[in-house]
Amino acid sequence: MSNLVLRKDSGRICTLTLNRPETLNALNVPLFEELRGHVDTLRGQVHEVACVIITGAGKAFSAGHDLKDIQKGERPPEPHFQAKTIQALAELPQPVVACVRGHCYTGGLELALAADIIIAARSAKFGDTHSKWGLSPLWGMTQRLPRRIGLSKAKQMMFTSDIFAAEAAERMGLVDICVDDAELEQTTNDLAQRIAANSTYSNQVNKGLLGATDGMTGQAGLAYELAHSPGACFDARERVASFGKK
């Protein structure tokens, strides 16, 4: 491991930090290999880790796919390795929070979109520049972006390569919470703490049901919930018994 993705655990919260600040955390194959290793480990830590934060070192979340890596002819360990890694992040049982400051462009945006919740500093800027470089999405942009902001707004972002400030991104629903830069880390940690304080089992079941029924009709989704929701978890009795007690 060359520390291209740093892991830090605090209680039951795990923070993964993209660590190529000298390139604005541009995404190359070695970084994705490290990220995949962390994600695979986290999948086996559903009891120890209640919430995952993904962020970037320095002044950016990620400027996107490393174009120099493309120029050199990148060699991932398997076809579509980057897309599969982002999908693995999205499919983690634990809730995932993206903590974004500075640039969040194209491949970086596709990575952020794998999170369940996106928190952004006012310095954050979002854009999809595939068409600027004559590229087409392979890491999930055409599916995750319109599901977050709607089809027409996704078309605007993708066709124009325009860059959107954090407050505009919040208005369109791309960002869930927008705060001053000085408050970003604390706001993210506070949210993660509130998530971690709840039942890990319930949060993981909720995430699984939401993911499985995304795109279903309401009737089909209701039927799926009735058939697949496991009901009370192992700590439900203790949590209910604590109601009304200080």
CSV table of C-alpha atoms in Angstrom, one decimal:
chain,number,residue,atom,x,y,z
A,1,MET,CA,0.0,0.0,0.0
A,2,SER,CA,1.4,3.4,-0.9
A,3,ASN,CA,-1.1,5.5,1.1
A,4,LEU,CA,-3.1,6.8,-1.9
A,5,VAL,CA,-6.2,6.2,0.1
A,6,LEU,CA,-5.9,6.7,3.9
A,7,ARG,CA,-8.2,5.0,6.4
A,8,LYS,CA,-8.9,6.5,9.8
A,9,ASP,CA,-11.3,5.0,12.3
A,10,SER,CA,-12.9,6.9,15.2
A,11,GLY,CA,-15.3,4.9,17.2
A,12,ARG,CA,-17.6,3.2,14.7
A,13,ILE,CA,-17.0,5.7,11.9
A,14,CYS,CA,-14.5,5.1,9.2
A,15,THR,CA,-13.1,7.9,7.0
A,16,LEU,CA,-11.4,7.1,3.7
A,17,THR,CA,-9.4,10.0,2.3
A,18,LEU,CA,-8.2,10.2,-1.3
A,19,ASN,CA,-4.6,11.1,-0.9
A,20,ARG,CA,-3.1,12.6,-4.1
A,21,PRO,CA,-3.4,16.3,-3.1
A,22,GLU,CA,-0.6,17.3,-5.5
A,23,THR,CA,-2.9,16.3,-8.4
A,24,LEU,CA,-6.2,17.4,-6.8
A,25,ASN,CA,-6.8,13.8,-6.0
A,26,ALA,CA,-7.0,12.8,-9.7
A,27,LEU,CA,-8.1,9.2,-9.9
A,28,ASN,CA,-5.6,6.7,-11.3
A,29,VAL,CA,-5.5,2.9,-11.3
A,30,PRO,CA,-3.2,2.5,-8.2
A,31,LEU,CA,-5.6,4.8,-6.2
A,32,PHE,CA,-8.6,2.7,-7.3
A,33,GLU,CA,-6.7,-0.5,-6.3
A,34,GLU,CA,-6.2,0.9,-2.8
A,35,LEU,CA,-9.8,2.1,-2.6
A,36,ARG,CA,-11.1,-1.3,-3.6
A,37,GLY,CA,-9.0,-3.0,-0.9
A,38,HIS,CA,-10.5,-0.7,1.8
A,39,VAL,CA,-14.1,-1.2,0.4
A,40,ASP,CA,-13.7,-5.0,0.4
A,41,THR,CA,-12.5,-4.9,4.0
A,42,LEU,CA,-15.3,-2.6,5.1
A,43,ARG,CA,-17.9,-5.1,3.6
A,44,GLY,CA,-16.7,-7.6,6.2
A,45,GLN,CA,-16.9,-5.1,9.1
A,46,VAL,CA,-20.6,-4.5,9.2
A,47,HIS,CA,-20.7,-4.8,13.0
A,48,GLU,CA,-17.6,-2.7,13.7
A,49,VAL,CA,-18.2,0.1,11.3
A,50,ALA,CA,-21.6,1.9,11.3
A,51,CYS,CA,-20.8,4.7,8.8
A,52,VAL,CA,-18.2,5.4,6.1
A,53,ILE,CA,-17.1,8.9,5.1
A,54,ILE,CA,-15.2,9.4,1.9
A,55,THR,CA,-13.3,12.7,1.3
A,56,GLY,CA,-10.2,14.2,-0.3
A,57,ALA,CA,-7.0,15.4,1.1
A,58,GLY,CA,-6.0,19.0,0.5
A,59,LYS,CA,-8.2,21.5,-1.3
A,60,ALA,CA,-10.2,19.2,-3.5
A,61,PHE,CA,-12.4,16.1,-3.4
A,62,SER,CA,-11.2,14.9,-6.8
A,63,ALA,CA,-10.6,16.7,-10.1
A,64,GLY,CA,-11.7,13.5,-11.8
A,65,HIS,CA,-10.1,10.7,-13.9
A,66,ASP,CA,-6.3,11.3,-14.2
A,67,LEU,CA,-6.0,12.3,-17.9
A,68,LYS,CA,-2.2,11.7,-17.7
A,69,ASP,CA,-3.0,8.1,-16.7
A,70,ILE,CA,-5.2,7.8,-19.8
A,71,GLN,CA,-2.5,9.3,-22.0
A,72,LYS,CA,0.0,6.7,-20.7
A,73,GLY,CA,-2.4,3.9,-21.4
A,74,GLU,CA,-3.7,2.8,-18.0
A,75,ARG,CA,-3.8,-0.9,-17.2
A,76,PRO,CA,-6.5,-1.8,-14.6
A,77,PRO,CA,-6.3,-5.3,-13.2
A,78,GLU,CA,-9.5,-6.3,-14.9
A,79,PRO,CA,-11.9,-4.7,-17.4
A,80,HIS,CA,-14.1,-1.9,-15.9
A,81,PHE,CA,-12.2,-2.2,-12.6
A,82,GLN,CA,-12.9,1.5,-11.7
A,83,ALA,CA,-16.6,1.2,-12.4
A,84,LYS,CA,-16.8,-2.1,-10.4
A,85,THR,CA,-15.0,-0.4,-7.5
A,86,ILE,CA,-17.4,2.6,-7.4
A,87,GLN,CA,-20.3,0.1,-7.5
A,88,ALA,CA,-18.8,-1.8,-4.6
A,89,LEU,CA,-18.6,1.5,-2.7
A,90,ALA,CA,-22.2,2.2,-3.5
A,91,GLU,CA,-23.2,-1.3,-2.4
A,92,LEU,CA,-21.5,-1.2,1.0
A,93,PRO,CA,-24.1,-2.2,3.6
A,94,GLN,CA,-23.1,0.8,5.8
A,95,PRO,CA,-24.3,4.3,5.0
A,96,VAL,CA,-21.7,6.3,3.0
A,97,VAL,CA,-21.3,10.0,3.3
A,98,ALA,CA,-19.2,12.0,0.8
A,99,CYS,CA,-17.5,15.1,2.3
A,100,VAL,CA,-16.7,17.4,-0.6
A,101,ARG,CA,-14.6,20.6,-0.8
A,102,GLY,CA,-13.1,22.1,-3.9
A,103,HIS,CA,-13.2,20.4,-7.3
A,104,CYS,CA,-15.6,17.4,-7.8
A,105,TYR,CA,-15.5,16.8,-11.5
A,106,THR,CA,-16.5,14.0,-13.8
A,107,GLY,CA,-14.9,10.8,-12.4
A,108,GLY,CA,-14.7,12.5,-9.0
A,109,LEU,CA,-18.4,13.3,-9.3
A,110,GLU,CA,-19.2,9.7,-10.3
A,111,LEU,CA,-17.3,8.6,-7.1
A,112,ALA,CA,-19.2,11.0,-4.9
A,113,LEU,CA,-22.5,9.9,-6.4
A,114,ALA,CA,-21.9,6.4,-5.0
A,115,ALA,CA,-22.4,7.9,-1.5
A,116,ASP,CA,-25.8,7.9,0.1
A,117,ILE,CA,-25.5,11.5,1.3
A,118,ILE,CA,-23.3,14.3,-0.1
A,119,ILE,CA,-22.2,17.2,2.1
A,120,ALA,CA,-20.4,20.1,0.4
A,121,ALA,CA,-18.4,23.1,1.5
A,122,ARG,CA,-19.3,26.4,-0.2
A,123,SER,CA,-16.0,26.2,-2.1
A,124,ALA,CA,-17.1,22.9,-3.8
A,125,LYS,CA,-17.6,22.9,-7.5
A,126,PHE,CA,-19.3,20.2,-9.4
A,127,GLY,CA,-19.3,19.3,-13.1
A,128,ASP,CA,-19.3,16.5,-15.7
A,129,THR,CA,-16.7,17.2,-18.4
A,130,HIS,CA,-16.9,14.0,-20.3
A,131,SER,CA,-18.1,15.8,-23.5
A,132,LYS,CA,-15.3,18.4,-23.1
A,133,TRP,CA,-12.7,15.8,-23.6
A,134,GLY,CA,-14.6,13.6,-26.1
A,135,LEU,CA,-15.2,10.9,-23.6
A,136,SER,CA,-18.3,9.0,-22.6
A,137,PRO,CA,-19.2,7.8,-19.0
A,138,LEU,CA,-18.3,4.3,-17.9
A,139,TRP,CA,-18.4,4.8,-14.1
A,140,GLY,CA,-22.1,5.3,-13.6
A,141,MET,CA,-22.8,9.0,-14.5
A,142,THR,CA,-25.8,8.3,-16.8
A,143,GLN,CA,-27.5,6.3,-14.1
A,144,ARG,CA,-26.7,7.9,-10.8
A,145,LEU,CA,-26.8,11.6,-11.8
A,146,PRO,CA,-30.4,11.7,-13.2
A,147,ARG,CA,-31.6,9.6,-10.3
A,148,ARG,CA,-30.3,12.4,-8.0
A,149,ILE,CA,-31.2,15.6,-9.9
A,150,GLY,CA,-33.7,14.5,-12.6
A,151,LEU,CA,-33.2,13.7,-16.3
A,152,SER,CA,-33.3,17.3,-17.7
A,153,LYS,CA,-30.9,18.7,-15.2
A,154,ALA,CA,-28.5,15.8,-15.8
A,155,LYS,CA,-28.7,16.5,-19.5
A,156,GLN,CA,-27.8,20.1,-18.9
A,157,MET,CA,-24.8,19.2,-16.8
A,158,MET,CA,-23.6,16.5,-19.2
A,159,PHE,CA,-24.2,18.3,-22.5
A,160,THR,CA,-22.6,21.7,-21.4
A,161,SER,CA,-19.7,20.6,-19.2
A,162,ASP,CA,-20.7,23.6,-17.1
A,163,ILE,CA,-19.4,23.9,-13.5
A,164,PHE,CA,-21.9,24.4,-10.7
A,165,ALA,CA,-21.2,26.0,-7.4
A,166,ALA,CA,-22.1,24.2,-4.2
A,167,GLU,CA,-25.2,26.3,-3.5
A,168,ALA,CA,-26.5,25.7,-7.0
A,169,ALA,CA,-25.8,22.0,-6.6
A,170,GLU,CA,-27.8,22.0,-3.4
A,171,ARG,CA,-30.7,23.7,-5.0
A,172,MET,CA,-30.8,21.0,-7.8
A,173,GLY,CA,-30.6,18.2,-5.2
A,174,LEU,CA,-27.1,17.1,-6.1
A,175,VAL,CA,-25.8,18.1,-2.7
A,176,ASP,CA,-27.8,17.3,0.4
A,177,ILE,CA,-26.2,19.7,2.8
A,178,CYS,CA,-24.1,22.8,2.0
A,179,VAL,CA,-22.1,24.6,4.7
A,180,ASP,CA,-19.3,27.1,5.1
A,181,ASP,CA,-15.8,25.5,4.6
A,182,ALA,CA,-14.8,26.0,8.2
A,183,GLU,CA,-17.9,23.9,9.2
A,184,LEU,CA,-17.5,21.1,6.7
A,185,GLU,CA,-15.6,18.6,8.8
A,186,GLN,CA,-17.6,19.1,12.0
A,187,THR,CA,-20.9,18.9,10.1
A,188,THR,CA,-19.9,15.7,8.4
A,189,ASN,CA,-18.7,14.1,11.7
A,190,ASP,CA,-21.8,15.2,13.5
A,191,LEU,CA,-24.0,13.6,10.8
A,192,ALA,CA,-21.9,10.4,10.9
A,193,GLN,CA,-22.2,10.3,14.7
A,194,ARG,CA,-26.0,10.6,14.5
A,195,ILE,CA,-26.1,7.7,12.0
A,196,ALA,CA,-23.8,5.6,14.1
A,197,ALA,CA,-25.9,6.2,17.2
A,198,ASN,CA,-28.8,4.4,15.6
A,199,SER,CA,-29.1,0.7,15.0
A,200,THR,CA,-26.5,-0.5,12.6
A,201,TYR,CA,-28.7,-3.4,11.6
A,202,SER,CA,-31.7,-1.1,10.9
A,203,ASN,CA,-29.6,1.3,8.8
A,204,GLN,CA,-28.2,-1.5,6.8
A,205,VAL,CA,-31.6,-3.1,6.2
A,206,ASN,CA,-33.1,0.3,5.2
A,207,LYS,CA,-30.2,0.9,2.8
A,208,GLY,CA,-30.7,-2.5,1.3
A,209,LEU,CA,-34.5,-2.1,0.8
A,210,LEU,CA,-34.1,1.4,-0.7
A,211,GLY,CA,-31.5,0.1,-3.1
A,212,ALA,CA,-33.4,-3.0,-4.1
A,213,THR,CA,-36.7,-1.1,-4.8
A,214,ASP,CA,-35.2,1.9,-6.6
A,215,GLY,CA,-36.9,2.1,-9.9
A,216,MET,CA,-39.8,-0.2,-9.0
A,217,THR,CA,-43.4,1.0,-9.1
A,218,GLY,CA,-44.8,1.9,-5.7
A,219,GLN,CA,-46.9,-1.2,-5.7
A,220,ALA,CA,-44.0,-3.5,-6.5
A,221,GLY,CA,-41.8,-1.7,-3.9
A,222,LEU,CA,-44.4,-2.1,-1.2
A,223,ALA,CA,-44.7,-5.8,-2.0
A,224,TYR,CA,-40.9,-6.2,-1.9
A,225,GLU,CA,-40.7,-4.5,1.5
A,226,LEU,CA,-43.4,-6.8,3.0
A,227,ALA,CA,-41.6,-9.8,1.6
A,228,HIS,CA,-38.1,-8.9,2.5
A,229,SER,CA,-38.0,-6.6,5.5
A,230,PRO,CA,-36.8,-8.8,8.4
A,231,GLY,CA,-38.5,-6.8,11.1
A,232,ALA,CA,-37.0,-6.1,14.6
A,233,CYS,CA,-33.3,-6.5,15.0
A,234,PHE,CA,-31.2,-7.9,17.9
A,235,ASP,CA,-31.0,-4.7,19.8
A,236,ALA,CA,-34.7,-3.6,19.3
A,237,ARG,CA,-35.8,-4.8,22.7
A,238,GLU,CA,-33.1,-2.9,24.5
A,239,ARG,CA,-33.7,0.3,22.5
A,240,VAL,CA,-37.5,0.2,23.0
A,241,ALA,CA,-37.0,-0.5,26.7
A,242,SER,CA,-34.9,2.7,27.0
A,243,PHE,CA,-37.8,4.9,25.8
A,244,GLY,CA,-38.5,7.6,28.3
A,245,LYS,CA,-35.4,6.9,30.3
A,246,LYS,CA,-32.6,9.4,30.6
